[in-house]
Coordinates of C-alpha atoms in Angstrom, one line a residue:
X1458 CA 0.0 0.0 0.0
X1459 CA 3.1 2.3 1.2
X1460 CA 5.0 1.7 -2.3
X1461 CA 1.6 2.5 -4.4
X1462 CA 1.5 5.6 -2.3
X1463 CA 4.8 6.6 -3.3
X1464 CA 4.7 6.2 -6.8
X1465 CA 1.4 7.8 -7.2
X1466 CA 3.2 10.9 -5.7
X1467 CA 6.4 10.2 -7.5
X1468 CA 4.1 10.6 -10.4
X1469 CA 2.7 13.5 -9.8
X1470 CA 6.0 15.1 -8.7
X1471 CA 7.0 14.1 -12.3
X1472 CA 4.1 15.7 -13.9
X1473 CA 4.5 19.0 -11.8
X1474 CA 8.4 19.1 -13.3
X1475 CA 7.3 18.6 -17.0
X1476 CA 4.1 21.4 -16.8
X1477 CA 6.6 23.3 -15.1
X1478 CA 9.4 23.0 -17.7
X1479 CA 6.6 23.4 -20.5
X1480 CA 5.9 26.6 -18.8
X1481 CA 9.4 27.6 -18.5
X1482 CA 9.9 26.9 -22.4
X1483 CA 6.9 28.9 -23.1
X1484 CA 7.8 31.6 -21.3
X1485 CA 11.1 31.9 -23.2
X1486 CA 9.9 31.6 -26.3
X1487 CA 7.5 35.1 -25.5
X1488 CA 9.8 37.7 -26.3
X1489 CA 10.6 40.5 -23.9
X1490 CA 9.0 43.8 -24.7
X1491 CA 9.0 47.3 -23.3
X1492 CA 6.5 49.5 -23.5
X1493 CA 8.0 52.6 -25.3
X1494 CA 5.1 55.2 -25.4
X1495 CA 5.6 58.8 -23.6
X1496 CA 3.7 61.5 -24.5
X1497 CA 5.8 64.2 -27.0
X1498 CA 7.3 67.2 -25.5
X1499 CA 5.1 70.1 -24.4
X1500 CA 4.1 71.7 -27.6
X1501 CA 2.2 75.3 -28.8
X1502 CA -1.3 73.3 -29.2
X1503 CA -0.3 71.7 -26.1
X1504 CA 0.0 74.7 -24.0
X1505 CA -3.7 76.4 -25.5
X1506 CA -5.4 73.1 -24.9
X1507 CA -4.4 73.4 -21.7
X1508 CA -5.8 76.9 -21.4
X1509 CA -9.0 76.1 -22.5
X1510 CA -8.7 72.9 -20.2
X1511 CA -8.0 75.7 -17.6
X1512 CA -11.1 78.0 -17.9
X1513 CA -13.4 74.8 -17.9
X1514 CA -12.1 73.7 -14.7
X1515 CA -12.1 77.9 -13.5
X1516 CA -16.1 76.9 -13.6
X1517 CA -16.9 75.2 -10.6
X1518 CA -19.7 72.2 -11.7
X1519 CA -19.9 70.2 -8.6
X1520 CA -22.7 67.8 -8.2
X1521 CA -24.6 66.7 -5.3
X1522 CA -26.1 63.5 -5.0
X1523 CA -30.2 64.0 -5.4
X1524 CA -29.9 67.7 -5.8
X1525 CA -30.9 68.8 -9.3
X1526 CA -28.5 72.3 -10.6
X1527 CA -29.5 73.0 -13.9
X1528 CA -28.8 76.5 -14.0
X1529 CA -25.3 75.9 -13.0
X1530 CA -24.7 73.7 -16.0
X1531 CA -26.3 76.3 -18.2
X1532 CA -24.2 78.6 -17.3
X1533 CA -21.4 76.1 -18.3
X1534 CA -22.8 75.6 -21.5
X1535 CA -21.9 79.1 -22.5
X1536 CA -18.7 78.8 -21.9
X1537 CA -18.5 75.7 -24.0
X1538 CA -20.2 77.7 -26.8
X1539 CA -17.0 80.4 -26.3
X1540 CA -14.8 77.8 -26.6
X1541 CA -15.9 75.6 -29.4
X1542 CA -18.0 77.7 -31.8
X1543 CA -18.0 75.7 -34.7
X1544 CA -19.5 72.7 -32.9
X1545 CA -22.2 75.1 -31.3
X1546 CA -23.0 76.3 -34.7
X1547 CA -23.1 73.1 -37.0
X1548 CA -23.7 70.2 -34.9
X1549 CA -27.6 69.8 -33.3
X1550 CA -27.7 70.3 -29.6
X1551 CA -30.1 69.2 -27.6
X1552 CA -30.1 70.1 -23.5
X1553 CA -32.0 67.5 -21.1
X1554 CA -32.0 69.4 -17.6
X1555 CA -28.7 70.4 -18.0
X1556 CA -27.0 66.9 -19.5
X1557 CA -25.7 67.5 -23.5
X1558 CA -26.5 66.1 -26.5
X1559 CA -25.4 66.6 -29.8
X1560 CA -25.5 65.3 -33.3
X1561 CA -23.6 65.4 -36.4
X1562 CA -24.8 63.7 -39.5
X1563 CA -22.5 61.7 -41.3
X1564 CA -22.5 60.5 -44.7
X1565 CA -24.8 57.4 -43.7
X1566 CA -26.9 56.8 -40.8
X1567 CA -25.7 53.4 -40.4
X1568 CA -23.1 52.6 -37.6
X1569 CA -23.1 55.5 -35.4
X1570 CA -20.8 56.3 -32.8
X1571 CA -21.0 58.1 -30.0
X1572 CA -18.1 60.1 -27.7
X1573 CA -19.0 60.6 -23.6
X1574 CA -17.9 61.9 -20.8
X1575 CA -19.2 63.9 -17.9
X1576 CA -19.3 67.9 -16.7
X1577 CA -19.7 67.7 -13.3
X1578 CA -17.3 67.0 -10.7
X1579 CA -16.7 65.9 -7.2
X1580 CA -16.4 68.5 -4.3
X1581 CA -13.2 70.0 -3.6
X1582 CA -12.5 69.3 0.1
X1583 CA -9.0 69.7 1.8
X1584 CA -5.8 71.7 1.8
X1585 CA -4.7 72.2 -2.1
X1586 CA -0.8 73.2 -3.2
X1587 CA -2.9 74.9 -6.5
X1588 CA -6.6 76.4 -5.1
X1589 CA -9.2 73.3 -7.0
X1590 CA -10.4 75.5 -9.1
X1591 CA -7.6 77.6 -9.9
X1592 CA -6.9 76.3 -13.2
X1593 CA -3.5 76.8 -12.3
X1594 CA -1.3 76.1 -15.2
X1595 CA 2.3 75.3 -13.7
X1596 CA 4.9 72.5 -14.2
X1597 CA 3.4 71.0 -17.3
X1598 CA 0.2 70.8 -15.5
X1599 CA -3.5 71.7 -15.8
X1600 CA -4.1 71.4 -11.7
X1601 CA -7.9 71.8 -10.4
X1602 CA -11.2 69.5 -9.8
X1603 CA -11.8 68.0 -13.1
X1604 CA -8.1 68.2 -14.6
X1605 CA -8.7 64.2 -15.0
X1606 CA -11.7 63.1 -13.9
X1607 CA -13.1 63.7 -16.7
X1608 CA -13.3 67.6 -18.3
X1609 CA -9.9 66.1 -20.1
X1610 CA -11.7 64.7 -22.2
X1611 CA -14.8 66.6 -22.5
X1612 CA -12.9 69.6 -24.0
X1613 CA -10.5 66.6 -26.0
X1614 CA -13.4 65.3 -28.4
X1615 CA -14.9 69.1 -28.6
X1616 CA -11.6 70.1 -29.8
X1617 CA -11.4 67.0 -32.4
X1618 CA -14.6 68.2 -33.5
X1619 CA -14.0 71.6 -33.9
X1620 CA -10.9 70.8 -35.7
X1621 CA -12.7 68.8 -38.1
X1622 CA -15.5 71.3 -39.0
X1623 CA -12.7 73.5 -40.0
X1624 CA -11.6 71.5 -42.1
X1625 CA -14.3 71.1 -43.6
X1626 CA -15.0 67.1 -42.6
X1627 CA -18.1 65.1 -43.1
X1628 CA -17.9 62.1 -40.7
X1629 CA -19.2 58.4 -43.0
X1630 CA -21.5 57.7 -40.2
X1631 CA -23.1 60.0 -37.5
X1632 CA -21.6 61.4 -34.9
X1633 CA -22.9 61.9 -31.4
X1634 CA -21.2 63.6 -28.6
X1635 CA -22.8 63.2 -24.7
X1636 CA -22.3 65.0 -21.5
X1637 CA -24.3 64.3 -18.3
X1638 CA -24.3 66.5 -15.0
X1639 CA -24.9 63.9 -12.3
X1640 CA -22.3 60.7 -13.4
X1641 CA -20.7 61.5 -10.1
X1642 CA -23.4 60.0 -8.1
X1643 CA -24.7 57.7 -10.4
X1644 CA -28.1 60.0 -11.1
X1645 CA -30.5 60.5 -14.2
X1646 CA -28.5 62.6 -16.3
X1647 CA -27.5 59.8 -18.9
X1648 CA -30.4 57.9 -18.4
X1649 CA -32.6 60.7 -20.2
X1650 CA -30.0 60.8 -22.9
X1651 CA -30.1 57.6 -23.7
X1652 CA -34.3 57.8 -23.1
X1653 CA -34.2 61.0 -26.3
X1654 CA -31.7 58.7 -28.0
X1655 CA -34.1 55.0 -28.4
X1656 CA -37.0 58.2 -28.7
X1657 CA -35.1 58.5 -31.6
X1658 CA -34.8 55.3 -32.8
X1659 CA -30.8 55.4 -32.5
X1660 CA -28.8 52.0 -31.8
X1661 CA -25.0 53.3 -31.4
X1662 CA -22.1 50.7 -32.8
X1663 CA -19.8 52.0 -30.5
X1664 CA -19.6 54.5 -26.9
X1665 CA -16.6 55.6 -25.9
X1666 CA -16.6 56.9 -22.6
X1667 CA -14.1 57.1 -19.6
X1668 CA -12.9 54.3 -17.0
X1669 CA -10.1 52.8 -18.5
X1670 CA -7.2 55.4 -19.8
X1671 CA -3.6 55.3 -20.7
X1672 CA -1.9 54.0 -17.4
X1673 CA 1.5 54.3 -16.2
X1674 CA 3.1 51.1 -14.0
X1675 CA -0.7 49.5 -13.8
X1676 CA 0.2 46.1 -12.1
X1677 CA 3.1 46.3 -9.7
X1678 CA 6.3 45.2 -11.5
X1679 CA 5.0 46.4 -14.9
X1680 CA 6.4 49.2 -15.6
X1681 CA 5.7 52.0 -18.4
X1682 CA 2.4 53.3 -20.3
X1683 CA -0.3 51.3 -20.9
X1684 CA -3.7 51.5 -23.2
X1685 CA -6.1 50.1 -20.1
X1686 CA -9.1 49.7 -22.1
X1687 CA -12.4 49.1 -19.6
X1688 CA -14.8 46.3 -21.7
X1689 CA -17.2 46.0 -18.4
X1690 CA -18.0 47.2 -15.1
X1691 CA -18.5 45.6 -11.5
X1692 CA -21.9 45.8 -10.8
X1693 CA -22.6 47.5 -7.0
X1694 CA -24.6 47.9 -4.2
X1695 CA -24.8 49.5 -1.0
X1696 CA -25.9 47.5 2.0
X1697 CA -26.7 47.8 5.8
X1698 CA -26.1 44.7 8.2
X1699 CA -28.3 45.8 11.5
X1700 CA -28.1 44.2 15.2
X1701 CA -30.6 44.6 17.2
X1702 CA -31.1 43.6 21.5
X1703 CA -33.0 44.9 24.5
X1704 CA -30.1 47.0 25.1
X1705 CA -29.6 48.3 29.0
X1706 CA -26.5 49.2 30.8
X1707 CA -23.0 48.8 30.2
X1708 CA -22.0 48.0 34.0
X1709 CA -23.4 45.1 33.7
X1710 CA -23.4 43.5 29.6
X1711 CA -25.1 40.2 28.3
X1712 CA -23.6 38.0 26.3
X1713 CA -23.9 38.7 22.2
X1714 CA -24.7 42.2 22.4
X1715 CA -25.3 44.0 18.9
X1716 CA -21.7 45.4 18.4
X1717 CA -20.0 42.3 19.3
X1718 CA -22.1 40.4 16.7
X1719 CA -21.6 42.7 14.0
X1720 CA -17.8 42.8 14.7
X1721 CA -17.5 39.0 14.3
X1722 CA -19.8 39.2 11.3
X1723 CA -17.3 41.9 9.5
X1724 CA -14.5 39.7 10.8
X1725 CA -14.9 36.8 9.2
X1726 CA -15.7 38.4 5.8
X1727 CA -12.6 40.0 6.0
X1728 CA -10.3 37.2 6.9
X1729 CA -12.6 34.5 4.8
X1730 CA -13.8 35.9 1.7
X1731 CA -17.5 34.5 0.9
X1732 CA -16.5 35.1 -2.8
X1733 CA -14.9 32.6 -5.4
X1734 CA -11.8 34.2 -7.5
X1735 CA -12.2 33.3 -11.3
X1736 CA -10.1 34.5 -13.9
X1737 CA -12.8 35.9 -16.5
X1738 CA -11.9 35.8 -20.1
X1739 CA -11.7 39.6 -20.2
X1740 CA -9.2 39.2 -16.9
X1741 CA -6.9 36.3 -18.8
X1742 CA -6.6 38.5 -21.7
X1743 CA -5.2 41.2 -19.7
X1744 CA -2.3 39.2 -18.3
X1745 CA -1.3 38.0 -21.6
X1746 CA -1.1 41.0 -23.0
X1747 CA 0.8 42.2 -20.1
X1748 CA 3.2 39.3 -19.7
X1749 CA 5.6 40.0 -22.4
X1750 CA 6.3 43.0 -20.7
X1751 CA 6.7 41.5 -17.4
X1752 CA 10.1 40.7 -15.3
X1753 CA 10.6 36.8 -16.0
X1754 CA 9.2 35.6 -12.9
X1755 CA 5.7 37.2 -13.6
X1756 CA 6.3 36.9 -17.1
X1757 CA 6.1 33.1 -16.2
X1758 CA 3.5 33.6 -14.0
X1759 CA 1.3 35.9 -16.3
X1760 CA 2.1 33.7 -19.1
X1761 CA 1.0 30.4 -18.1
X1762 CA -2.7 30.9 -15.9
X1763 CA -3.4 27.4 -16.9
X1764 CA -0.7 26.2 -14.5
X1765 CA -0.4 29.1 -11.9
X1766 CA -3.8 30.5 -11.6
X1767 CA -4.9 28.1 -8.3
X1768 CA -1.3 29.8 -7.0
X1769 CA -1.9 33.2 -8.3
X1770 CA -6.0 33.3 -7.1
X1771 CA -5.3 34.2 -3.7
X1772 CA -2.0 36.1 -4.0
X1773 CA -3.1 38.3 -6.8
X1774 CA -4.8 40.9 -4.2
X1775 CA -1.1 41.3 -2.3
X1776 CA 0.3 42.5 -5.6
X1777 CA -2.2 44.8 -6.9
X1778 CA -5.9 45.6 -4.9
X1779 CA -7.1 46.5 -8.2
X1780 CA -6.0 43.7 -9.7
X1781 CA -7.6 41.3 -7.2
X1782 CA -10.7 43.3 -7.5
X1783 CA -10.8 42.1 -11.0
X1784 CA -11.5 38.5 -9.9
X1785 CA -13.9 38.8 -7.7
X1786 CA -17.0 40.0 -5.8
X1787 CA -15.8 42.5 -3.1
X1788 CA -17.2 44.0 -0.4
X1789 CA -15.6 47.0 1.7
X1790 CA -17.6 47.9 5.1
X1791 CA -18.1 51.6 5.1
X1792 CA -19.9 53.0 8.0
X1793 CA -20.7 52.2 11.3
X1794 CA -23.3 53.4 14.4
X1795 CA -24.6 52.6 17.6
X1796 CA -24.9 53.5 21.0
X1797 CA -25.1 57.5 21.3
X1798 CA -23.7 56.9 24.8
X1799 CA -19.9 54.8 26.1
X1800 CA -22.1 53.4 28.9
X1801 CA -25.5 52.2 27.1
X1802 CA -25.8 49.2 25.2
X1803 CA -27.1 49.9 21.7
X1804 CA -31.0 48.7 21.1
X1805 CA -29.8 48.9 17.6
X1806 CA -26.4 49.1 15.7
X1807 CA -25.3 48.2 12.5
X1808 CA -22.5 48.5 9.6
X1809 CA -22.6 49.3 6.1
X1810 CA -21.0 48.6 3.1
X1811 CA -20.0 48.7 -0.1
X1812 CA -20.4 45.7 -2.7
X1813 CA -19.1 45.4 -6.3
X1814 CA -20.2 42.4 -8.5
X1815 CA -18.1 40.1 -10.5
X1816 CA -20.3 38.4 -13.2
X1817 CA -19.7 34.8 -12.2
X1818 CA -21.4 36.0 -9.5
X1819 CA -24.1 38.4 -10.0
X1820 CA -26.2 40.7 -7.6
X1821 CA -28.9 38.0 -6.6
X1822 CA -25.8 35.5 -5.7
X1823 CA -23.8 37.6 -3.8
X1824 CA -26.4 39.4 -2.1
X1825 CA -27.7 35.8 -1.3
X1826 CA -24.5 34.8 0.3
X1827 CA -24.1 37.8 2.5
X1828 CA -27.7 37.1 3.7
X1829 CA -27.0 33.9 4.7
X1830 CA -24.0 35.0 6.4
X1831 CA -25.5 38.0 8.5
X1832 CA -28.0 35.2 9.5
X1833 CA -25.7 33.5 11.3
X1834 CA -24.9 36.1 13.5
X1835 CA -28.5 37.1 14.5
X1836 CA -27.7 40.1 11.9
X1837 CA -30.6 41.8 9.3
X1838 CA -29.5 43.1 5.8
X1839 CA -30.9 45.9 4.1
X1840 CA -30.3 46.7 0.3
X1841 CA -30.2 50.3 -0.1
X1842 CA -29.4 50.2 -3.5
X1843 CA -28.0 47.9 -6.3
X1844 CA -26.9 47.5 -9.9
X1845 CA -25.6 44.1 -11.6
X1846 CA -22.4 44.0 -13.8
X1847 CA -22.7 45.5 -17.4
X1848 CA -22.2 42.8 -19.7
X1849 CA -18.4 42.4 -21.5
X1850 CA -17.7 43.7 -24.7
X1851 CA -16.4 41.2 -27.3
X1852 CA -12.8 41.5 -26.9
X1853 CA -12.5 39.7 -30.6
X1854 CA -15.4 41.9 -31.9
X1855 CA -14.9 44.6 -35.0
X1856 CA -15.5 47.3 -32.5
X1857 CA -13.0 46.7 -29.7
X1858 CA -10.4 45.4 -32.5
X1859 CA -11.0 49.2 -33.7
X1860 CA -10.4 50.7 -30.9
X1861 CA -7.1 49.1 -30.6
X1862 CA -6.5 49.8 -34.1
X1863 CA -7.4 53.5 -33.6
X1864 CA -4.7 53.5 -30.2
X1865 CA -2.0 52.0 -32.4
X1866 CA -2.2 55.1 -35.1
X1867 CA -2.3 57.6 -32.3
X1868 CA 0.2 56.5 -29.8
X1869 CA 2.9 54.1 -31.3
X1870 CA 4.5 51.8 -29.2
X1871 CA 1.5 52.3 -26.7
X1872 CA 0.4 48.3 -25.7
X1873 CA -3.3 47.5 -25.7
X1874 CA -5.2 45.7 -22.9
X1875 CA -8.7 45.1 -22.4
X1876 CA -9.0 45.9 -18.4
X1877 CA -12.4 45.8 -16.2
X1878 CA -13.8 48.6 -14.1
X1879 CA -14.0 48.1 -10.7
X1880 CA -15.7 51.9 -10.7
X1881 CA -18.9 52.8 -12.3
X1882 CA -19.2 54.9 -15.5
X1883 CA -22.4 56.3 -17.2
X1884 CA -20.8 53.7 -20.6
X1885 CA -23.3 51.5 -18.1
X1886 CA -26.6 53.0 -19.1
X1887 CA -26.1 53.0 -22.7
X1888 CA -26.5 48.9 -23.0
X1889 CA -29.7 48.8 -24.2
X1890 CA -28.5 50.9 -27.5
X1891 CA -25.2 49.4 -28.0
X1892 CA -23.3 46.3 -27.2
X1893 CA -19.6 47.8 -27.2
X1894 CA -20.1 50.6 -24.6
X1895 CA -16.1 50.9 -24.0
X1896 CA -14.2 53.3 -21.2
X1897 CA -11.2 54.8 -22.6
X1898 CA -10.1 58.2 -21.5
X1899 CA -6.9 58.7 -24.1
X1900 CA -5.0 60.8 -21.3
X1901 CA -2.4 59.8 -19.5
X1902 CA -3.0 58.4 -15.6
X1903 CA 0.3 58.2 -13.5
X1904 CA 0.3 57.6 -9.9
X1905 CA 0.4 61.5 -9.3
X1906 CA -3.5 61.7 -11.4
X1907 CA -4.5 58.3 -10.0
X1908 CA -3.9 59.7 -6.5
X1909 CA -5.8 63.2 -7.2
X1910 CA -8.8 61.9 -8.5
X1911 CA -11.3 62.5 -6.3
X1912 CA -8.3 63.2 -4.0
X1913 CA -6.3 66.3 -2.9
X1914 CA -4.7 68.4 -5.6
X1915 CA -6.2 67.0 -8.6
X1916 CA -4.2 67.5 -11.9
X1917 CA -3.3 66.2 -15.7
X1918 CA 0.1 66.8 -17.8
X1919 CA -1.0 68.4 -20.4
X1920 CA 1.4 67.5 -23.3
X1921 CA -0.2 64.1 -23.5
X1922 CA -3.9 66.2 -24.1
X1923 CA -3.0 66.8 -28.6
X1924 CA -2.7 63.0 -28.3
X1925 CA -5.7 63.2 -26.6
X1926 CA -7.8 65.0 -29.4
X1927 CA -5.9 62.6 -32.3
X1928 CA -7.0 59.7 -30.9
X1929 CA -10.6 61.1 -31.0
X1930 CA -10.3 62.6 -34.6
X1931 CA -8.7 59.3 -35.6
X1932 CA -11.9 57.3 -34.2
X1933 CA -14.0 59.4 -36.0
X1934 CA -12.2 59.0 -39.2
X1935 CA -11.9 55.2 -38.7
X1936 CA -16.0 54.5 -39.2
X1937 CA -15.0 54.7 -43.0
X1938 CA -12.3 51.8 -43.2
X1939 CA -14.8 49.3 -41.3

């Protein structure tokens, strides 16, 4: 029995050392690359698209979750009108309570694309080297709220447009540019575009929206700029996980009291994830394209997921949070409350948190398991709000292959990766009109923007923003060679 033991691990030990030395060959038969994209030197179109990136940030458009502003976005308008004539003047604008439409007829209806991204912006909070809505132009920056996330690339595809009515251009298929005033908290503003849009009768072959971007170092130990281009979003919800008890007085406690419960409840999610890691299609892709330009011990790794993934499953999250987002459902506790008093026991007290849905395993799953979960702990849950994953865009299909055909022209030397958002966009509300609603801001994103965005001290290089409105002009152009 002890010798057929033996040789069943002998044999196994043998088959590890083959797949291993298969993966090994592999691995060195993938040639090294480096990624060898920077942005050009600044440049006199750089520096006035950074002025009129400037005076959009001067105007402060900061939403407010539930609280409707239309006159401030108005007022916004006008200044986009300044800015970009030709496009007010040629192009059909329509205004939804503030949230932009327009429309440029092309040469044939069929195939339409459409180019998004939002005006308003997240408050300014905090101590700032460069006031938030300064529009500070200094050390090859545009600084203020907005620099990046997104009025980069609001005023980008205005420019490309502007540029091409000068000229004279008539797109081969139409041409719709959108701008909502509530995509910071998730409101109605493109929801009603879309709604004019299927009024309309429109179905769009491609959106191109923000979320994914041109990303400096994006997993730790690659290093250099890379095309990060988003093909779906994490669905969300927000959830509360109550406690309840006949409360009473601290100097003398009973057993299982709320706060106790719930801390053992976020205790185990945290040290046991309820959540299986799967490497999605979308997620494999991603580290293929990104293993050639890997150091050879995650080039191995990144290479060869049919032999490492069980290894690299649970380790993933250690190297890169976003990363290790990408393979699962995740859920991040948020706030807290209780007792109003150190020496009362709470009646009530609960947590709540944020959850983000991978789609091999939807809302109704993973709301199901955290259910079952808080049960065990005497615990209630509450959905406050939720919103399943968007569904992936073909990563072989004509559009995304366009997309990466359109990167190539712009920025050469620039790698392509399809990437998934763990963040929501407003690219999620235009499904029902199109099937390849992708998030690509063609900016640049080092750790410096990353950092600001929604952070302190917010800001964009701005020699990277002619690339910017090429890549845009180059989209548009590229409807005629499909």
């Amino acid at each position: 029995m002890m010798k057929t033991i033996l040789l069943i691990l002998a044999a196994v030990l043998v088959l590890l050392i083959v797949l291993l030395l298969i993966a090994v060959i592999h691995t060195l038969l993938i040639p090294s690359r480096k990624s060898s994209y920077t942005a050009p030197k600044e440049t006199e179109k750089a520096r006035m698209l950074a002025e009129k990136l400037s005076r959009m940030i001067q105007y402060d458009t900061t939403s407010h979750a539930g609280v409707h502003e239309e006159e401030k976005f108005l007022s916004f308008h006008k200044l986009l009108e300044e800015l970009f004539p030709l496009v007010h003047k040629q192009l059909e604008k329509t205004v939804i309570d503030g949230n932009l439409l327009y429309y440029w007829k092309g040469e044939s209806r069929e195939n339409p694309i459409l180019l998004m991204s939002h005006q308003d912006v997240v408050p300014a909070e905090g101590e700032w080297s460069h006031a938030p809505f300064s529009g500070d132009i200094a050390d090859g920056k545009v600084w203020g709220r907005g620099a990046s996330d997104t009025k980069c690339s609001v005023m980008a595809f205005f420019q490309a447009v502007e540029e091409l009515l000068a000229e004279g251009y008539t797109p081969a298929c139409d041409v719709y540019l959108a701008s909502s005033c509530t995509e910071e908290w998730g409101g109605d503003g493109a929801p009603k575009i879309v709604a004019e849009l299927q009024k309309r009768g429109i179905r769009l072959f491609l959106v191109c929206d923000e979320g994914g971007g041109i990303i400096t170092d994006p997993i730790g130990g690659i290093r250099g700029n890379f095309a990060m281009v988003g093909v779906f979003e994490k669905g969300k919800a927000d959830v509360k996980f109550t406690a309840r008890s006949t409360g009473g007085h601290a100097s003398a406690p009973g057993k299982n009291t709320p706060i106790p419960r719930l801390a053992a409840f976020v205790n185990e999610v945290e040290k046991h994830t309820p959540f299986q890691r799967r490497f999605s299609p979308e997620v494999s892709a991603m580290f293929r394209k990104l293993a050639p330009y890997a150091p050879f011990p995650l080039k191995l790794v990144f290479g060869n997921l049919w032999l490492f993934s069980p290894v690299l499953k649970p380790l993933l999250g250690s190297i890169s949070a976003q990363a290790g987002a990408m393979l699962q459902t995740t859920i991040a506790f948020t706030m807290q409350s209780g007792s109003d008093a150190c020496n009362v026991i709470p009646q009530e007290a609960s947590v709540s948190a944020n959850m983000r849905f991978i789609p091999h395993q939807g809302q109704k799953e993973s709301l199901s398991i955290m259910e079952k979960l808080a049960s065990k702990y005497g615990l209630t849950m509450e959905v406050l709000h939720a919103n399943d994953y968007s569904t992936p865009v073909d990563i072989n299909g004509s559009a995304f292959r366009q997309i990466e055909s359109v990167i190539a022209e712009t920025f050469p030397g620039l790698p392509v990766s399809p990437y998934v958002m763990t963040g929501a966009t407003d690219a999620q509300f235009y499904q029902c009109i199109c099937d390849s609603c992708i998030r690509f801001a063609p900016v640049i994103y080092g750790p410096e923007q990353m950092k600001g965005m929604h952070g302190l001290n917010e800001n964009i290089v701005y020699n990277c923003l002619p690339g910017a409105v090429s890549f845009y002009q180059n989209l548009i152009r590229a409807q005629r060679k499909k």
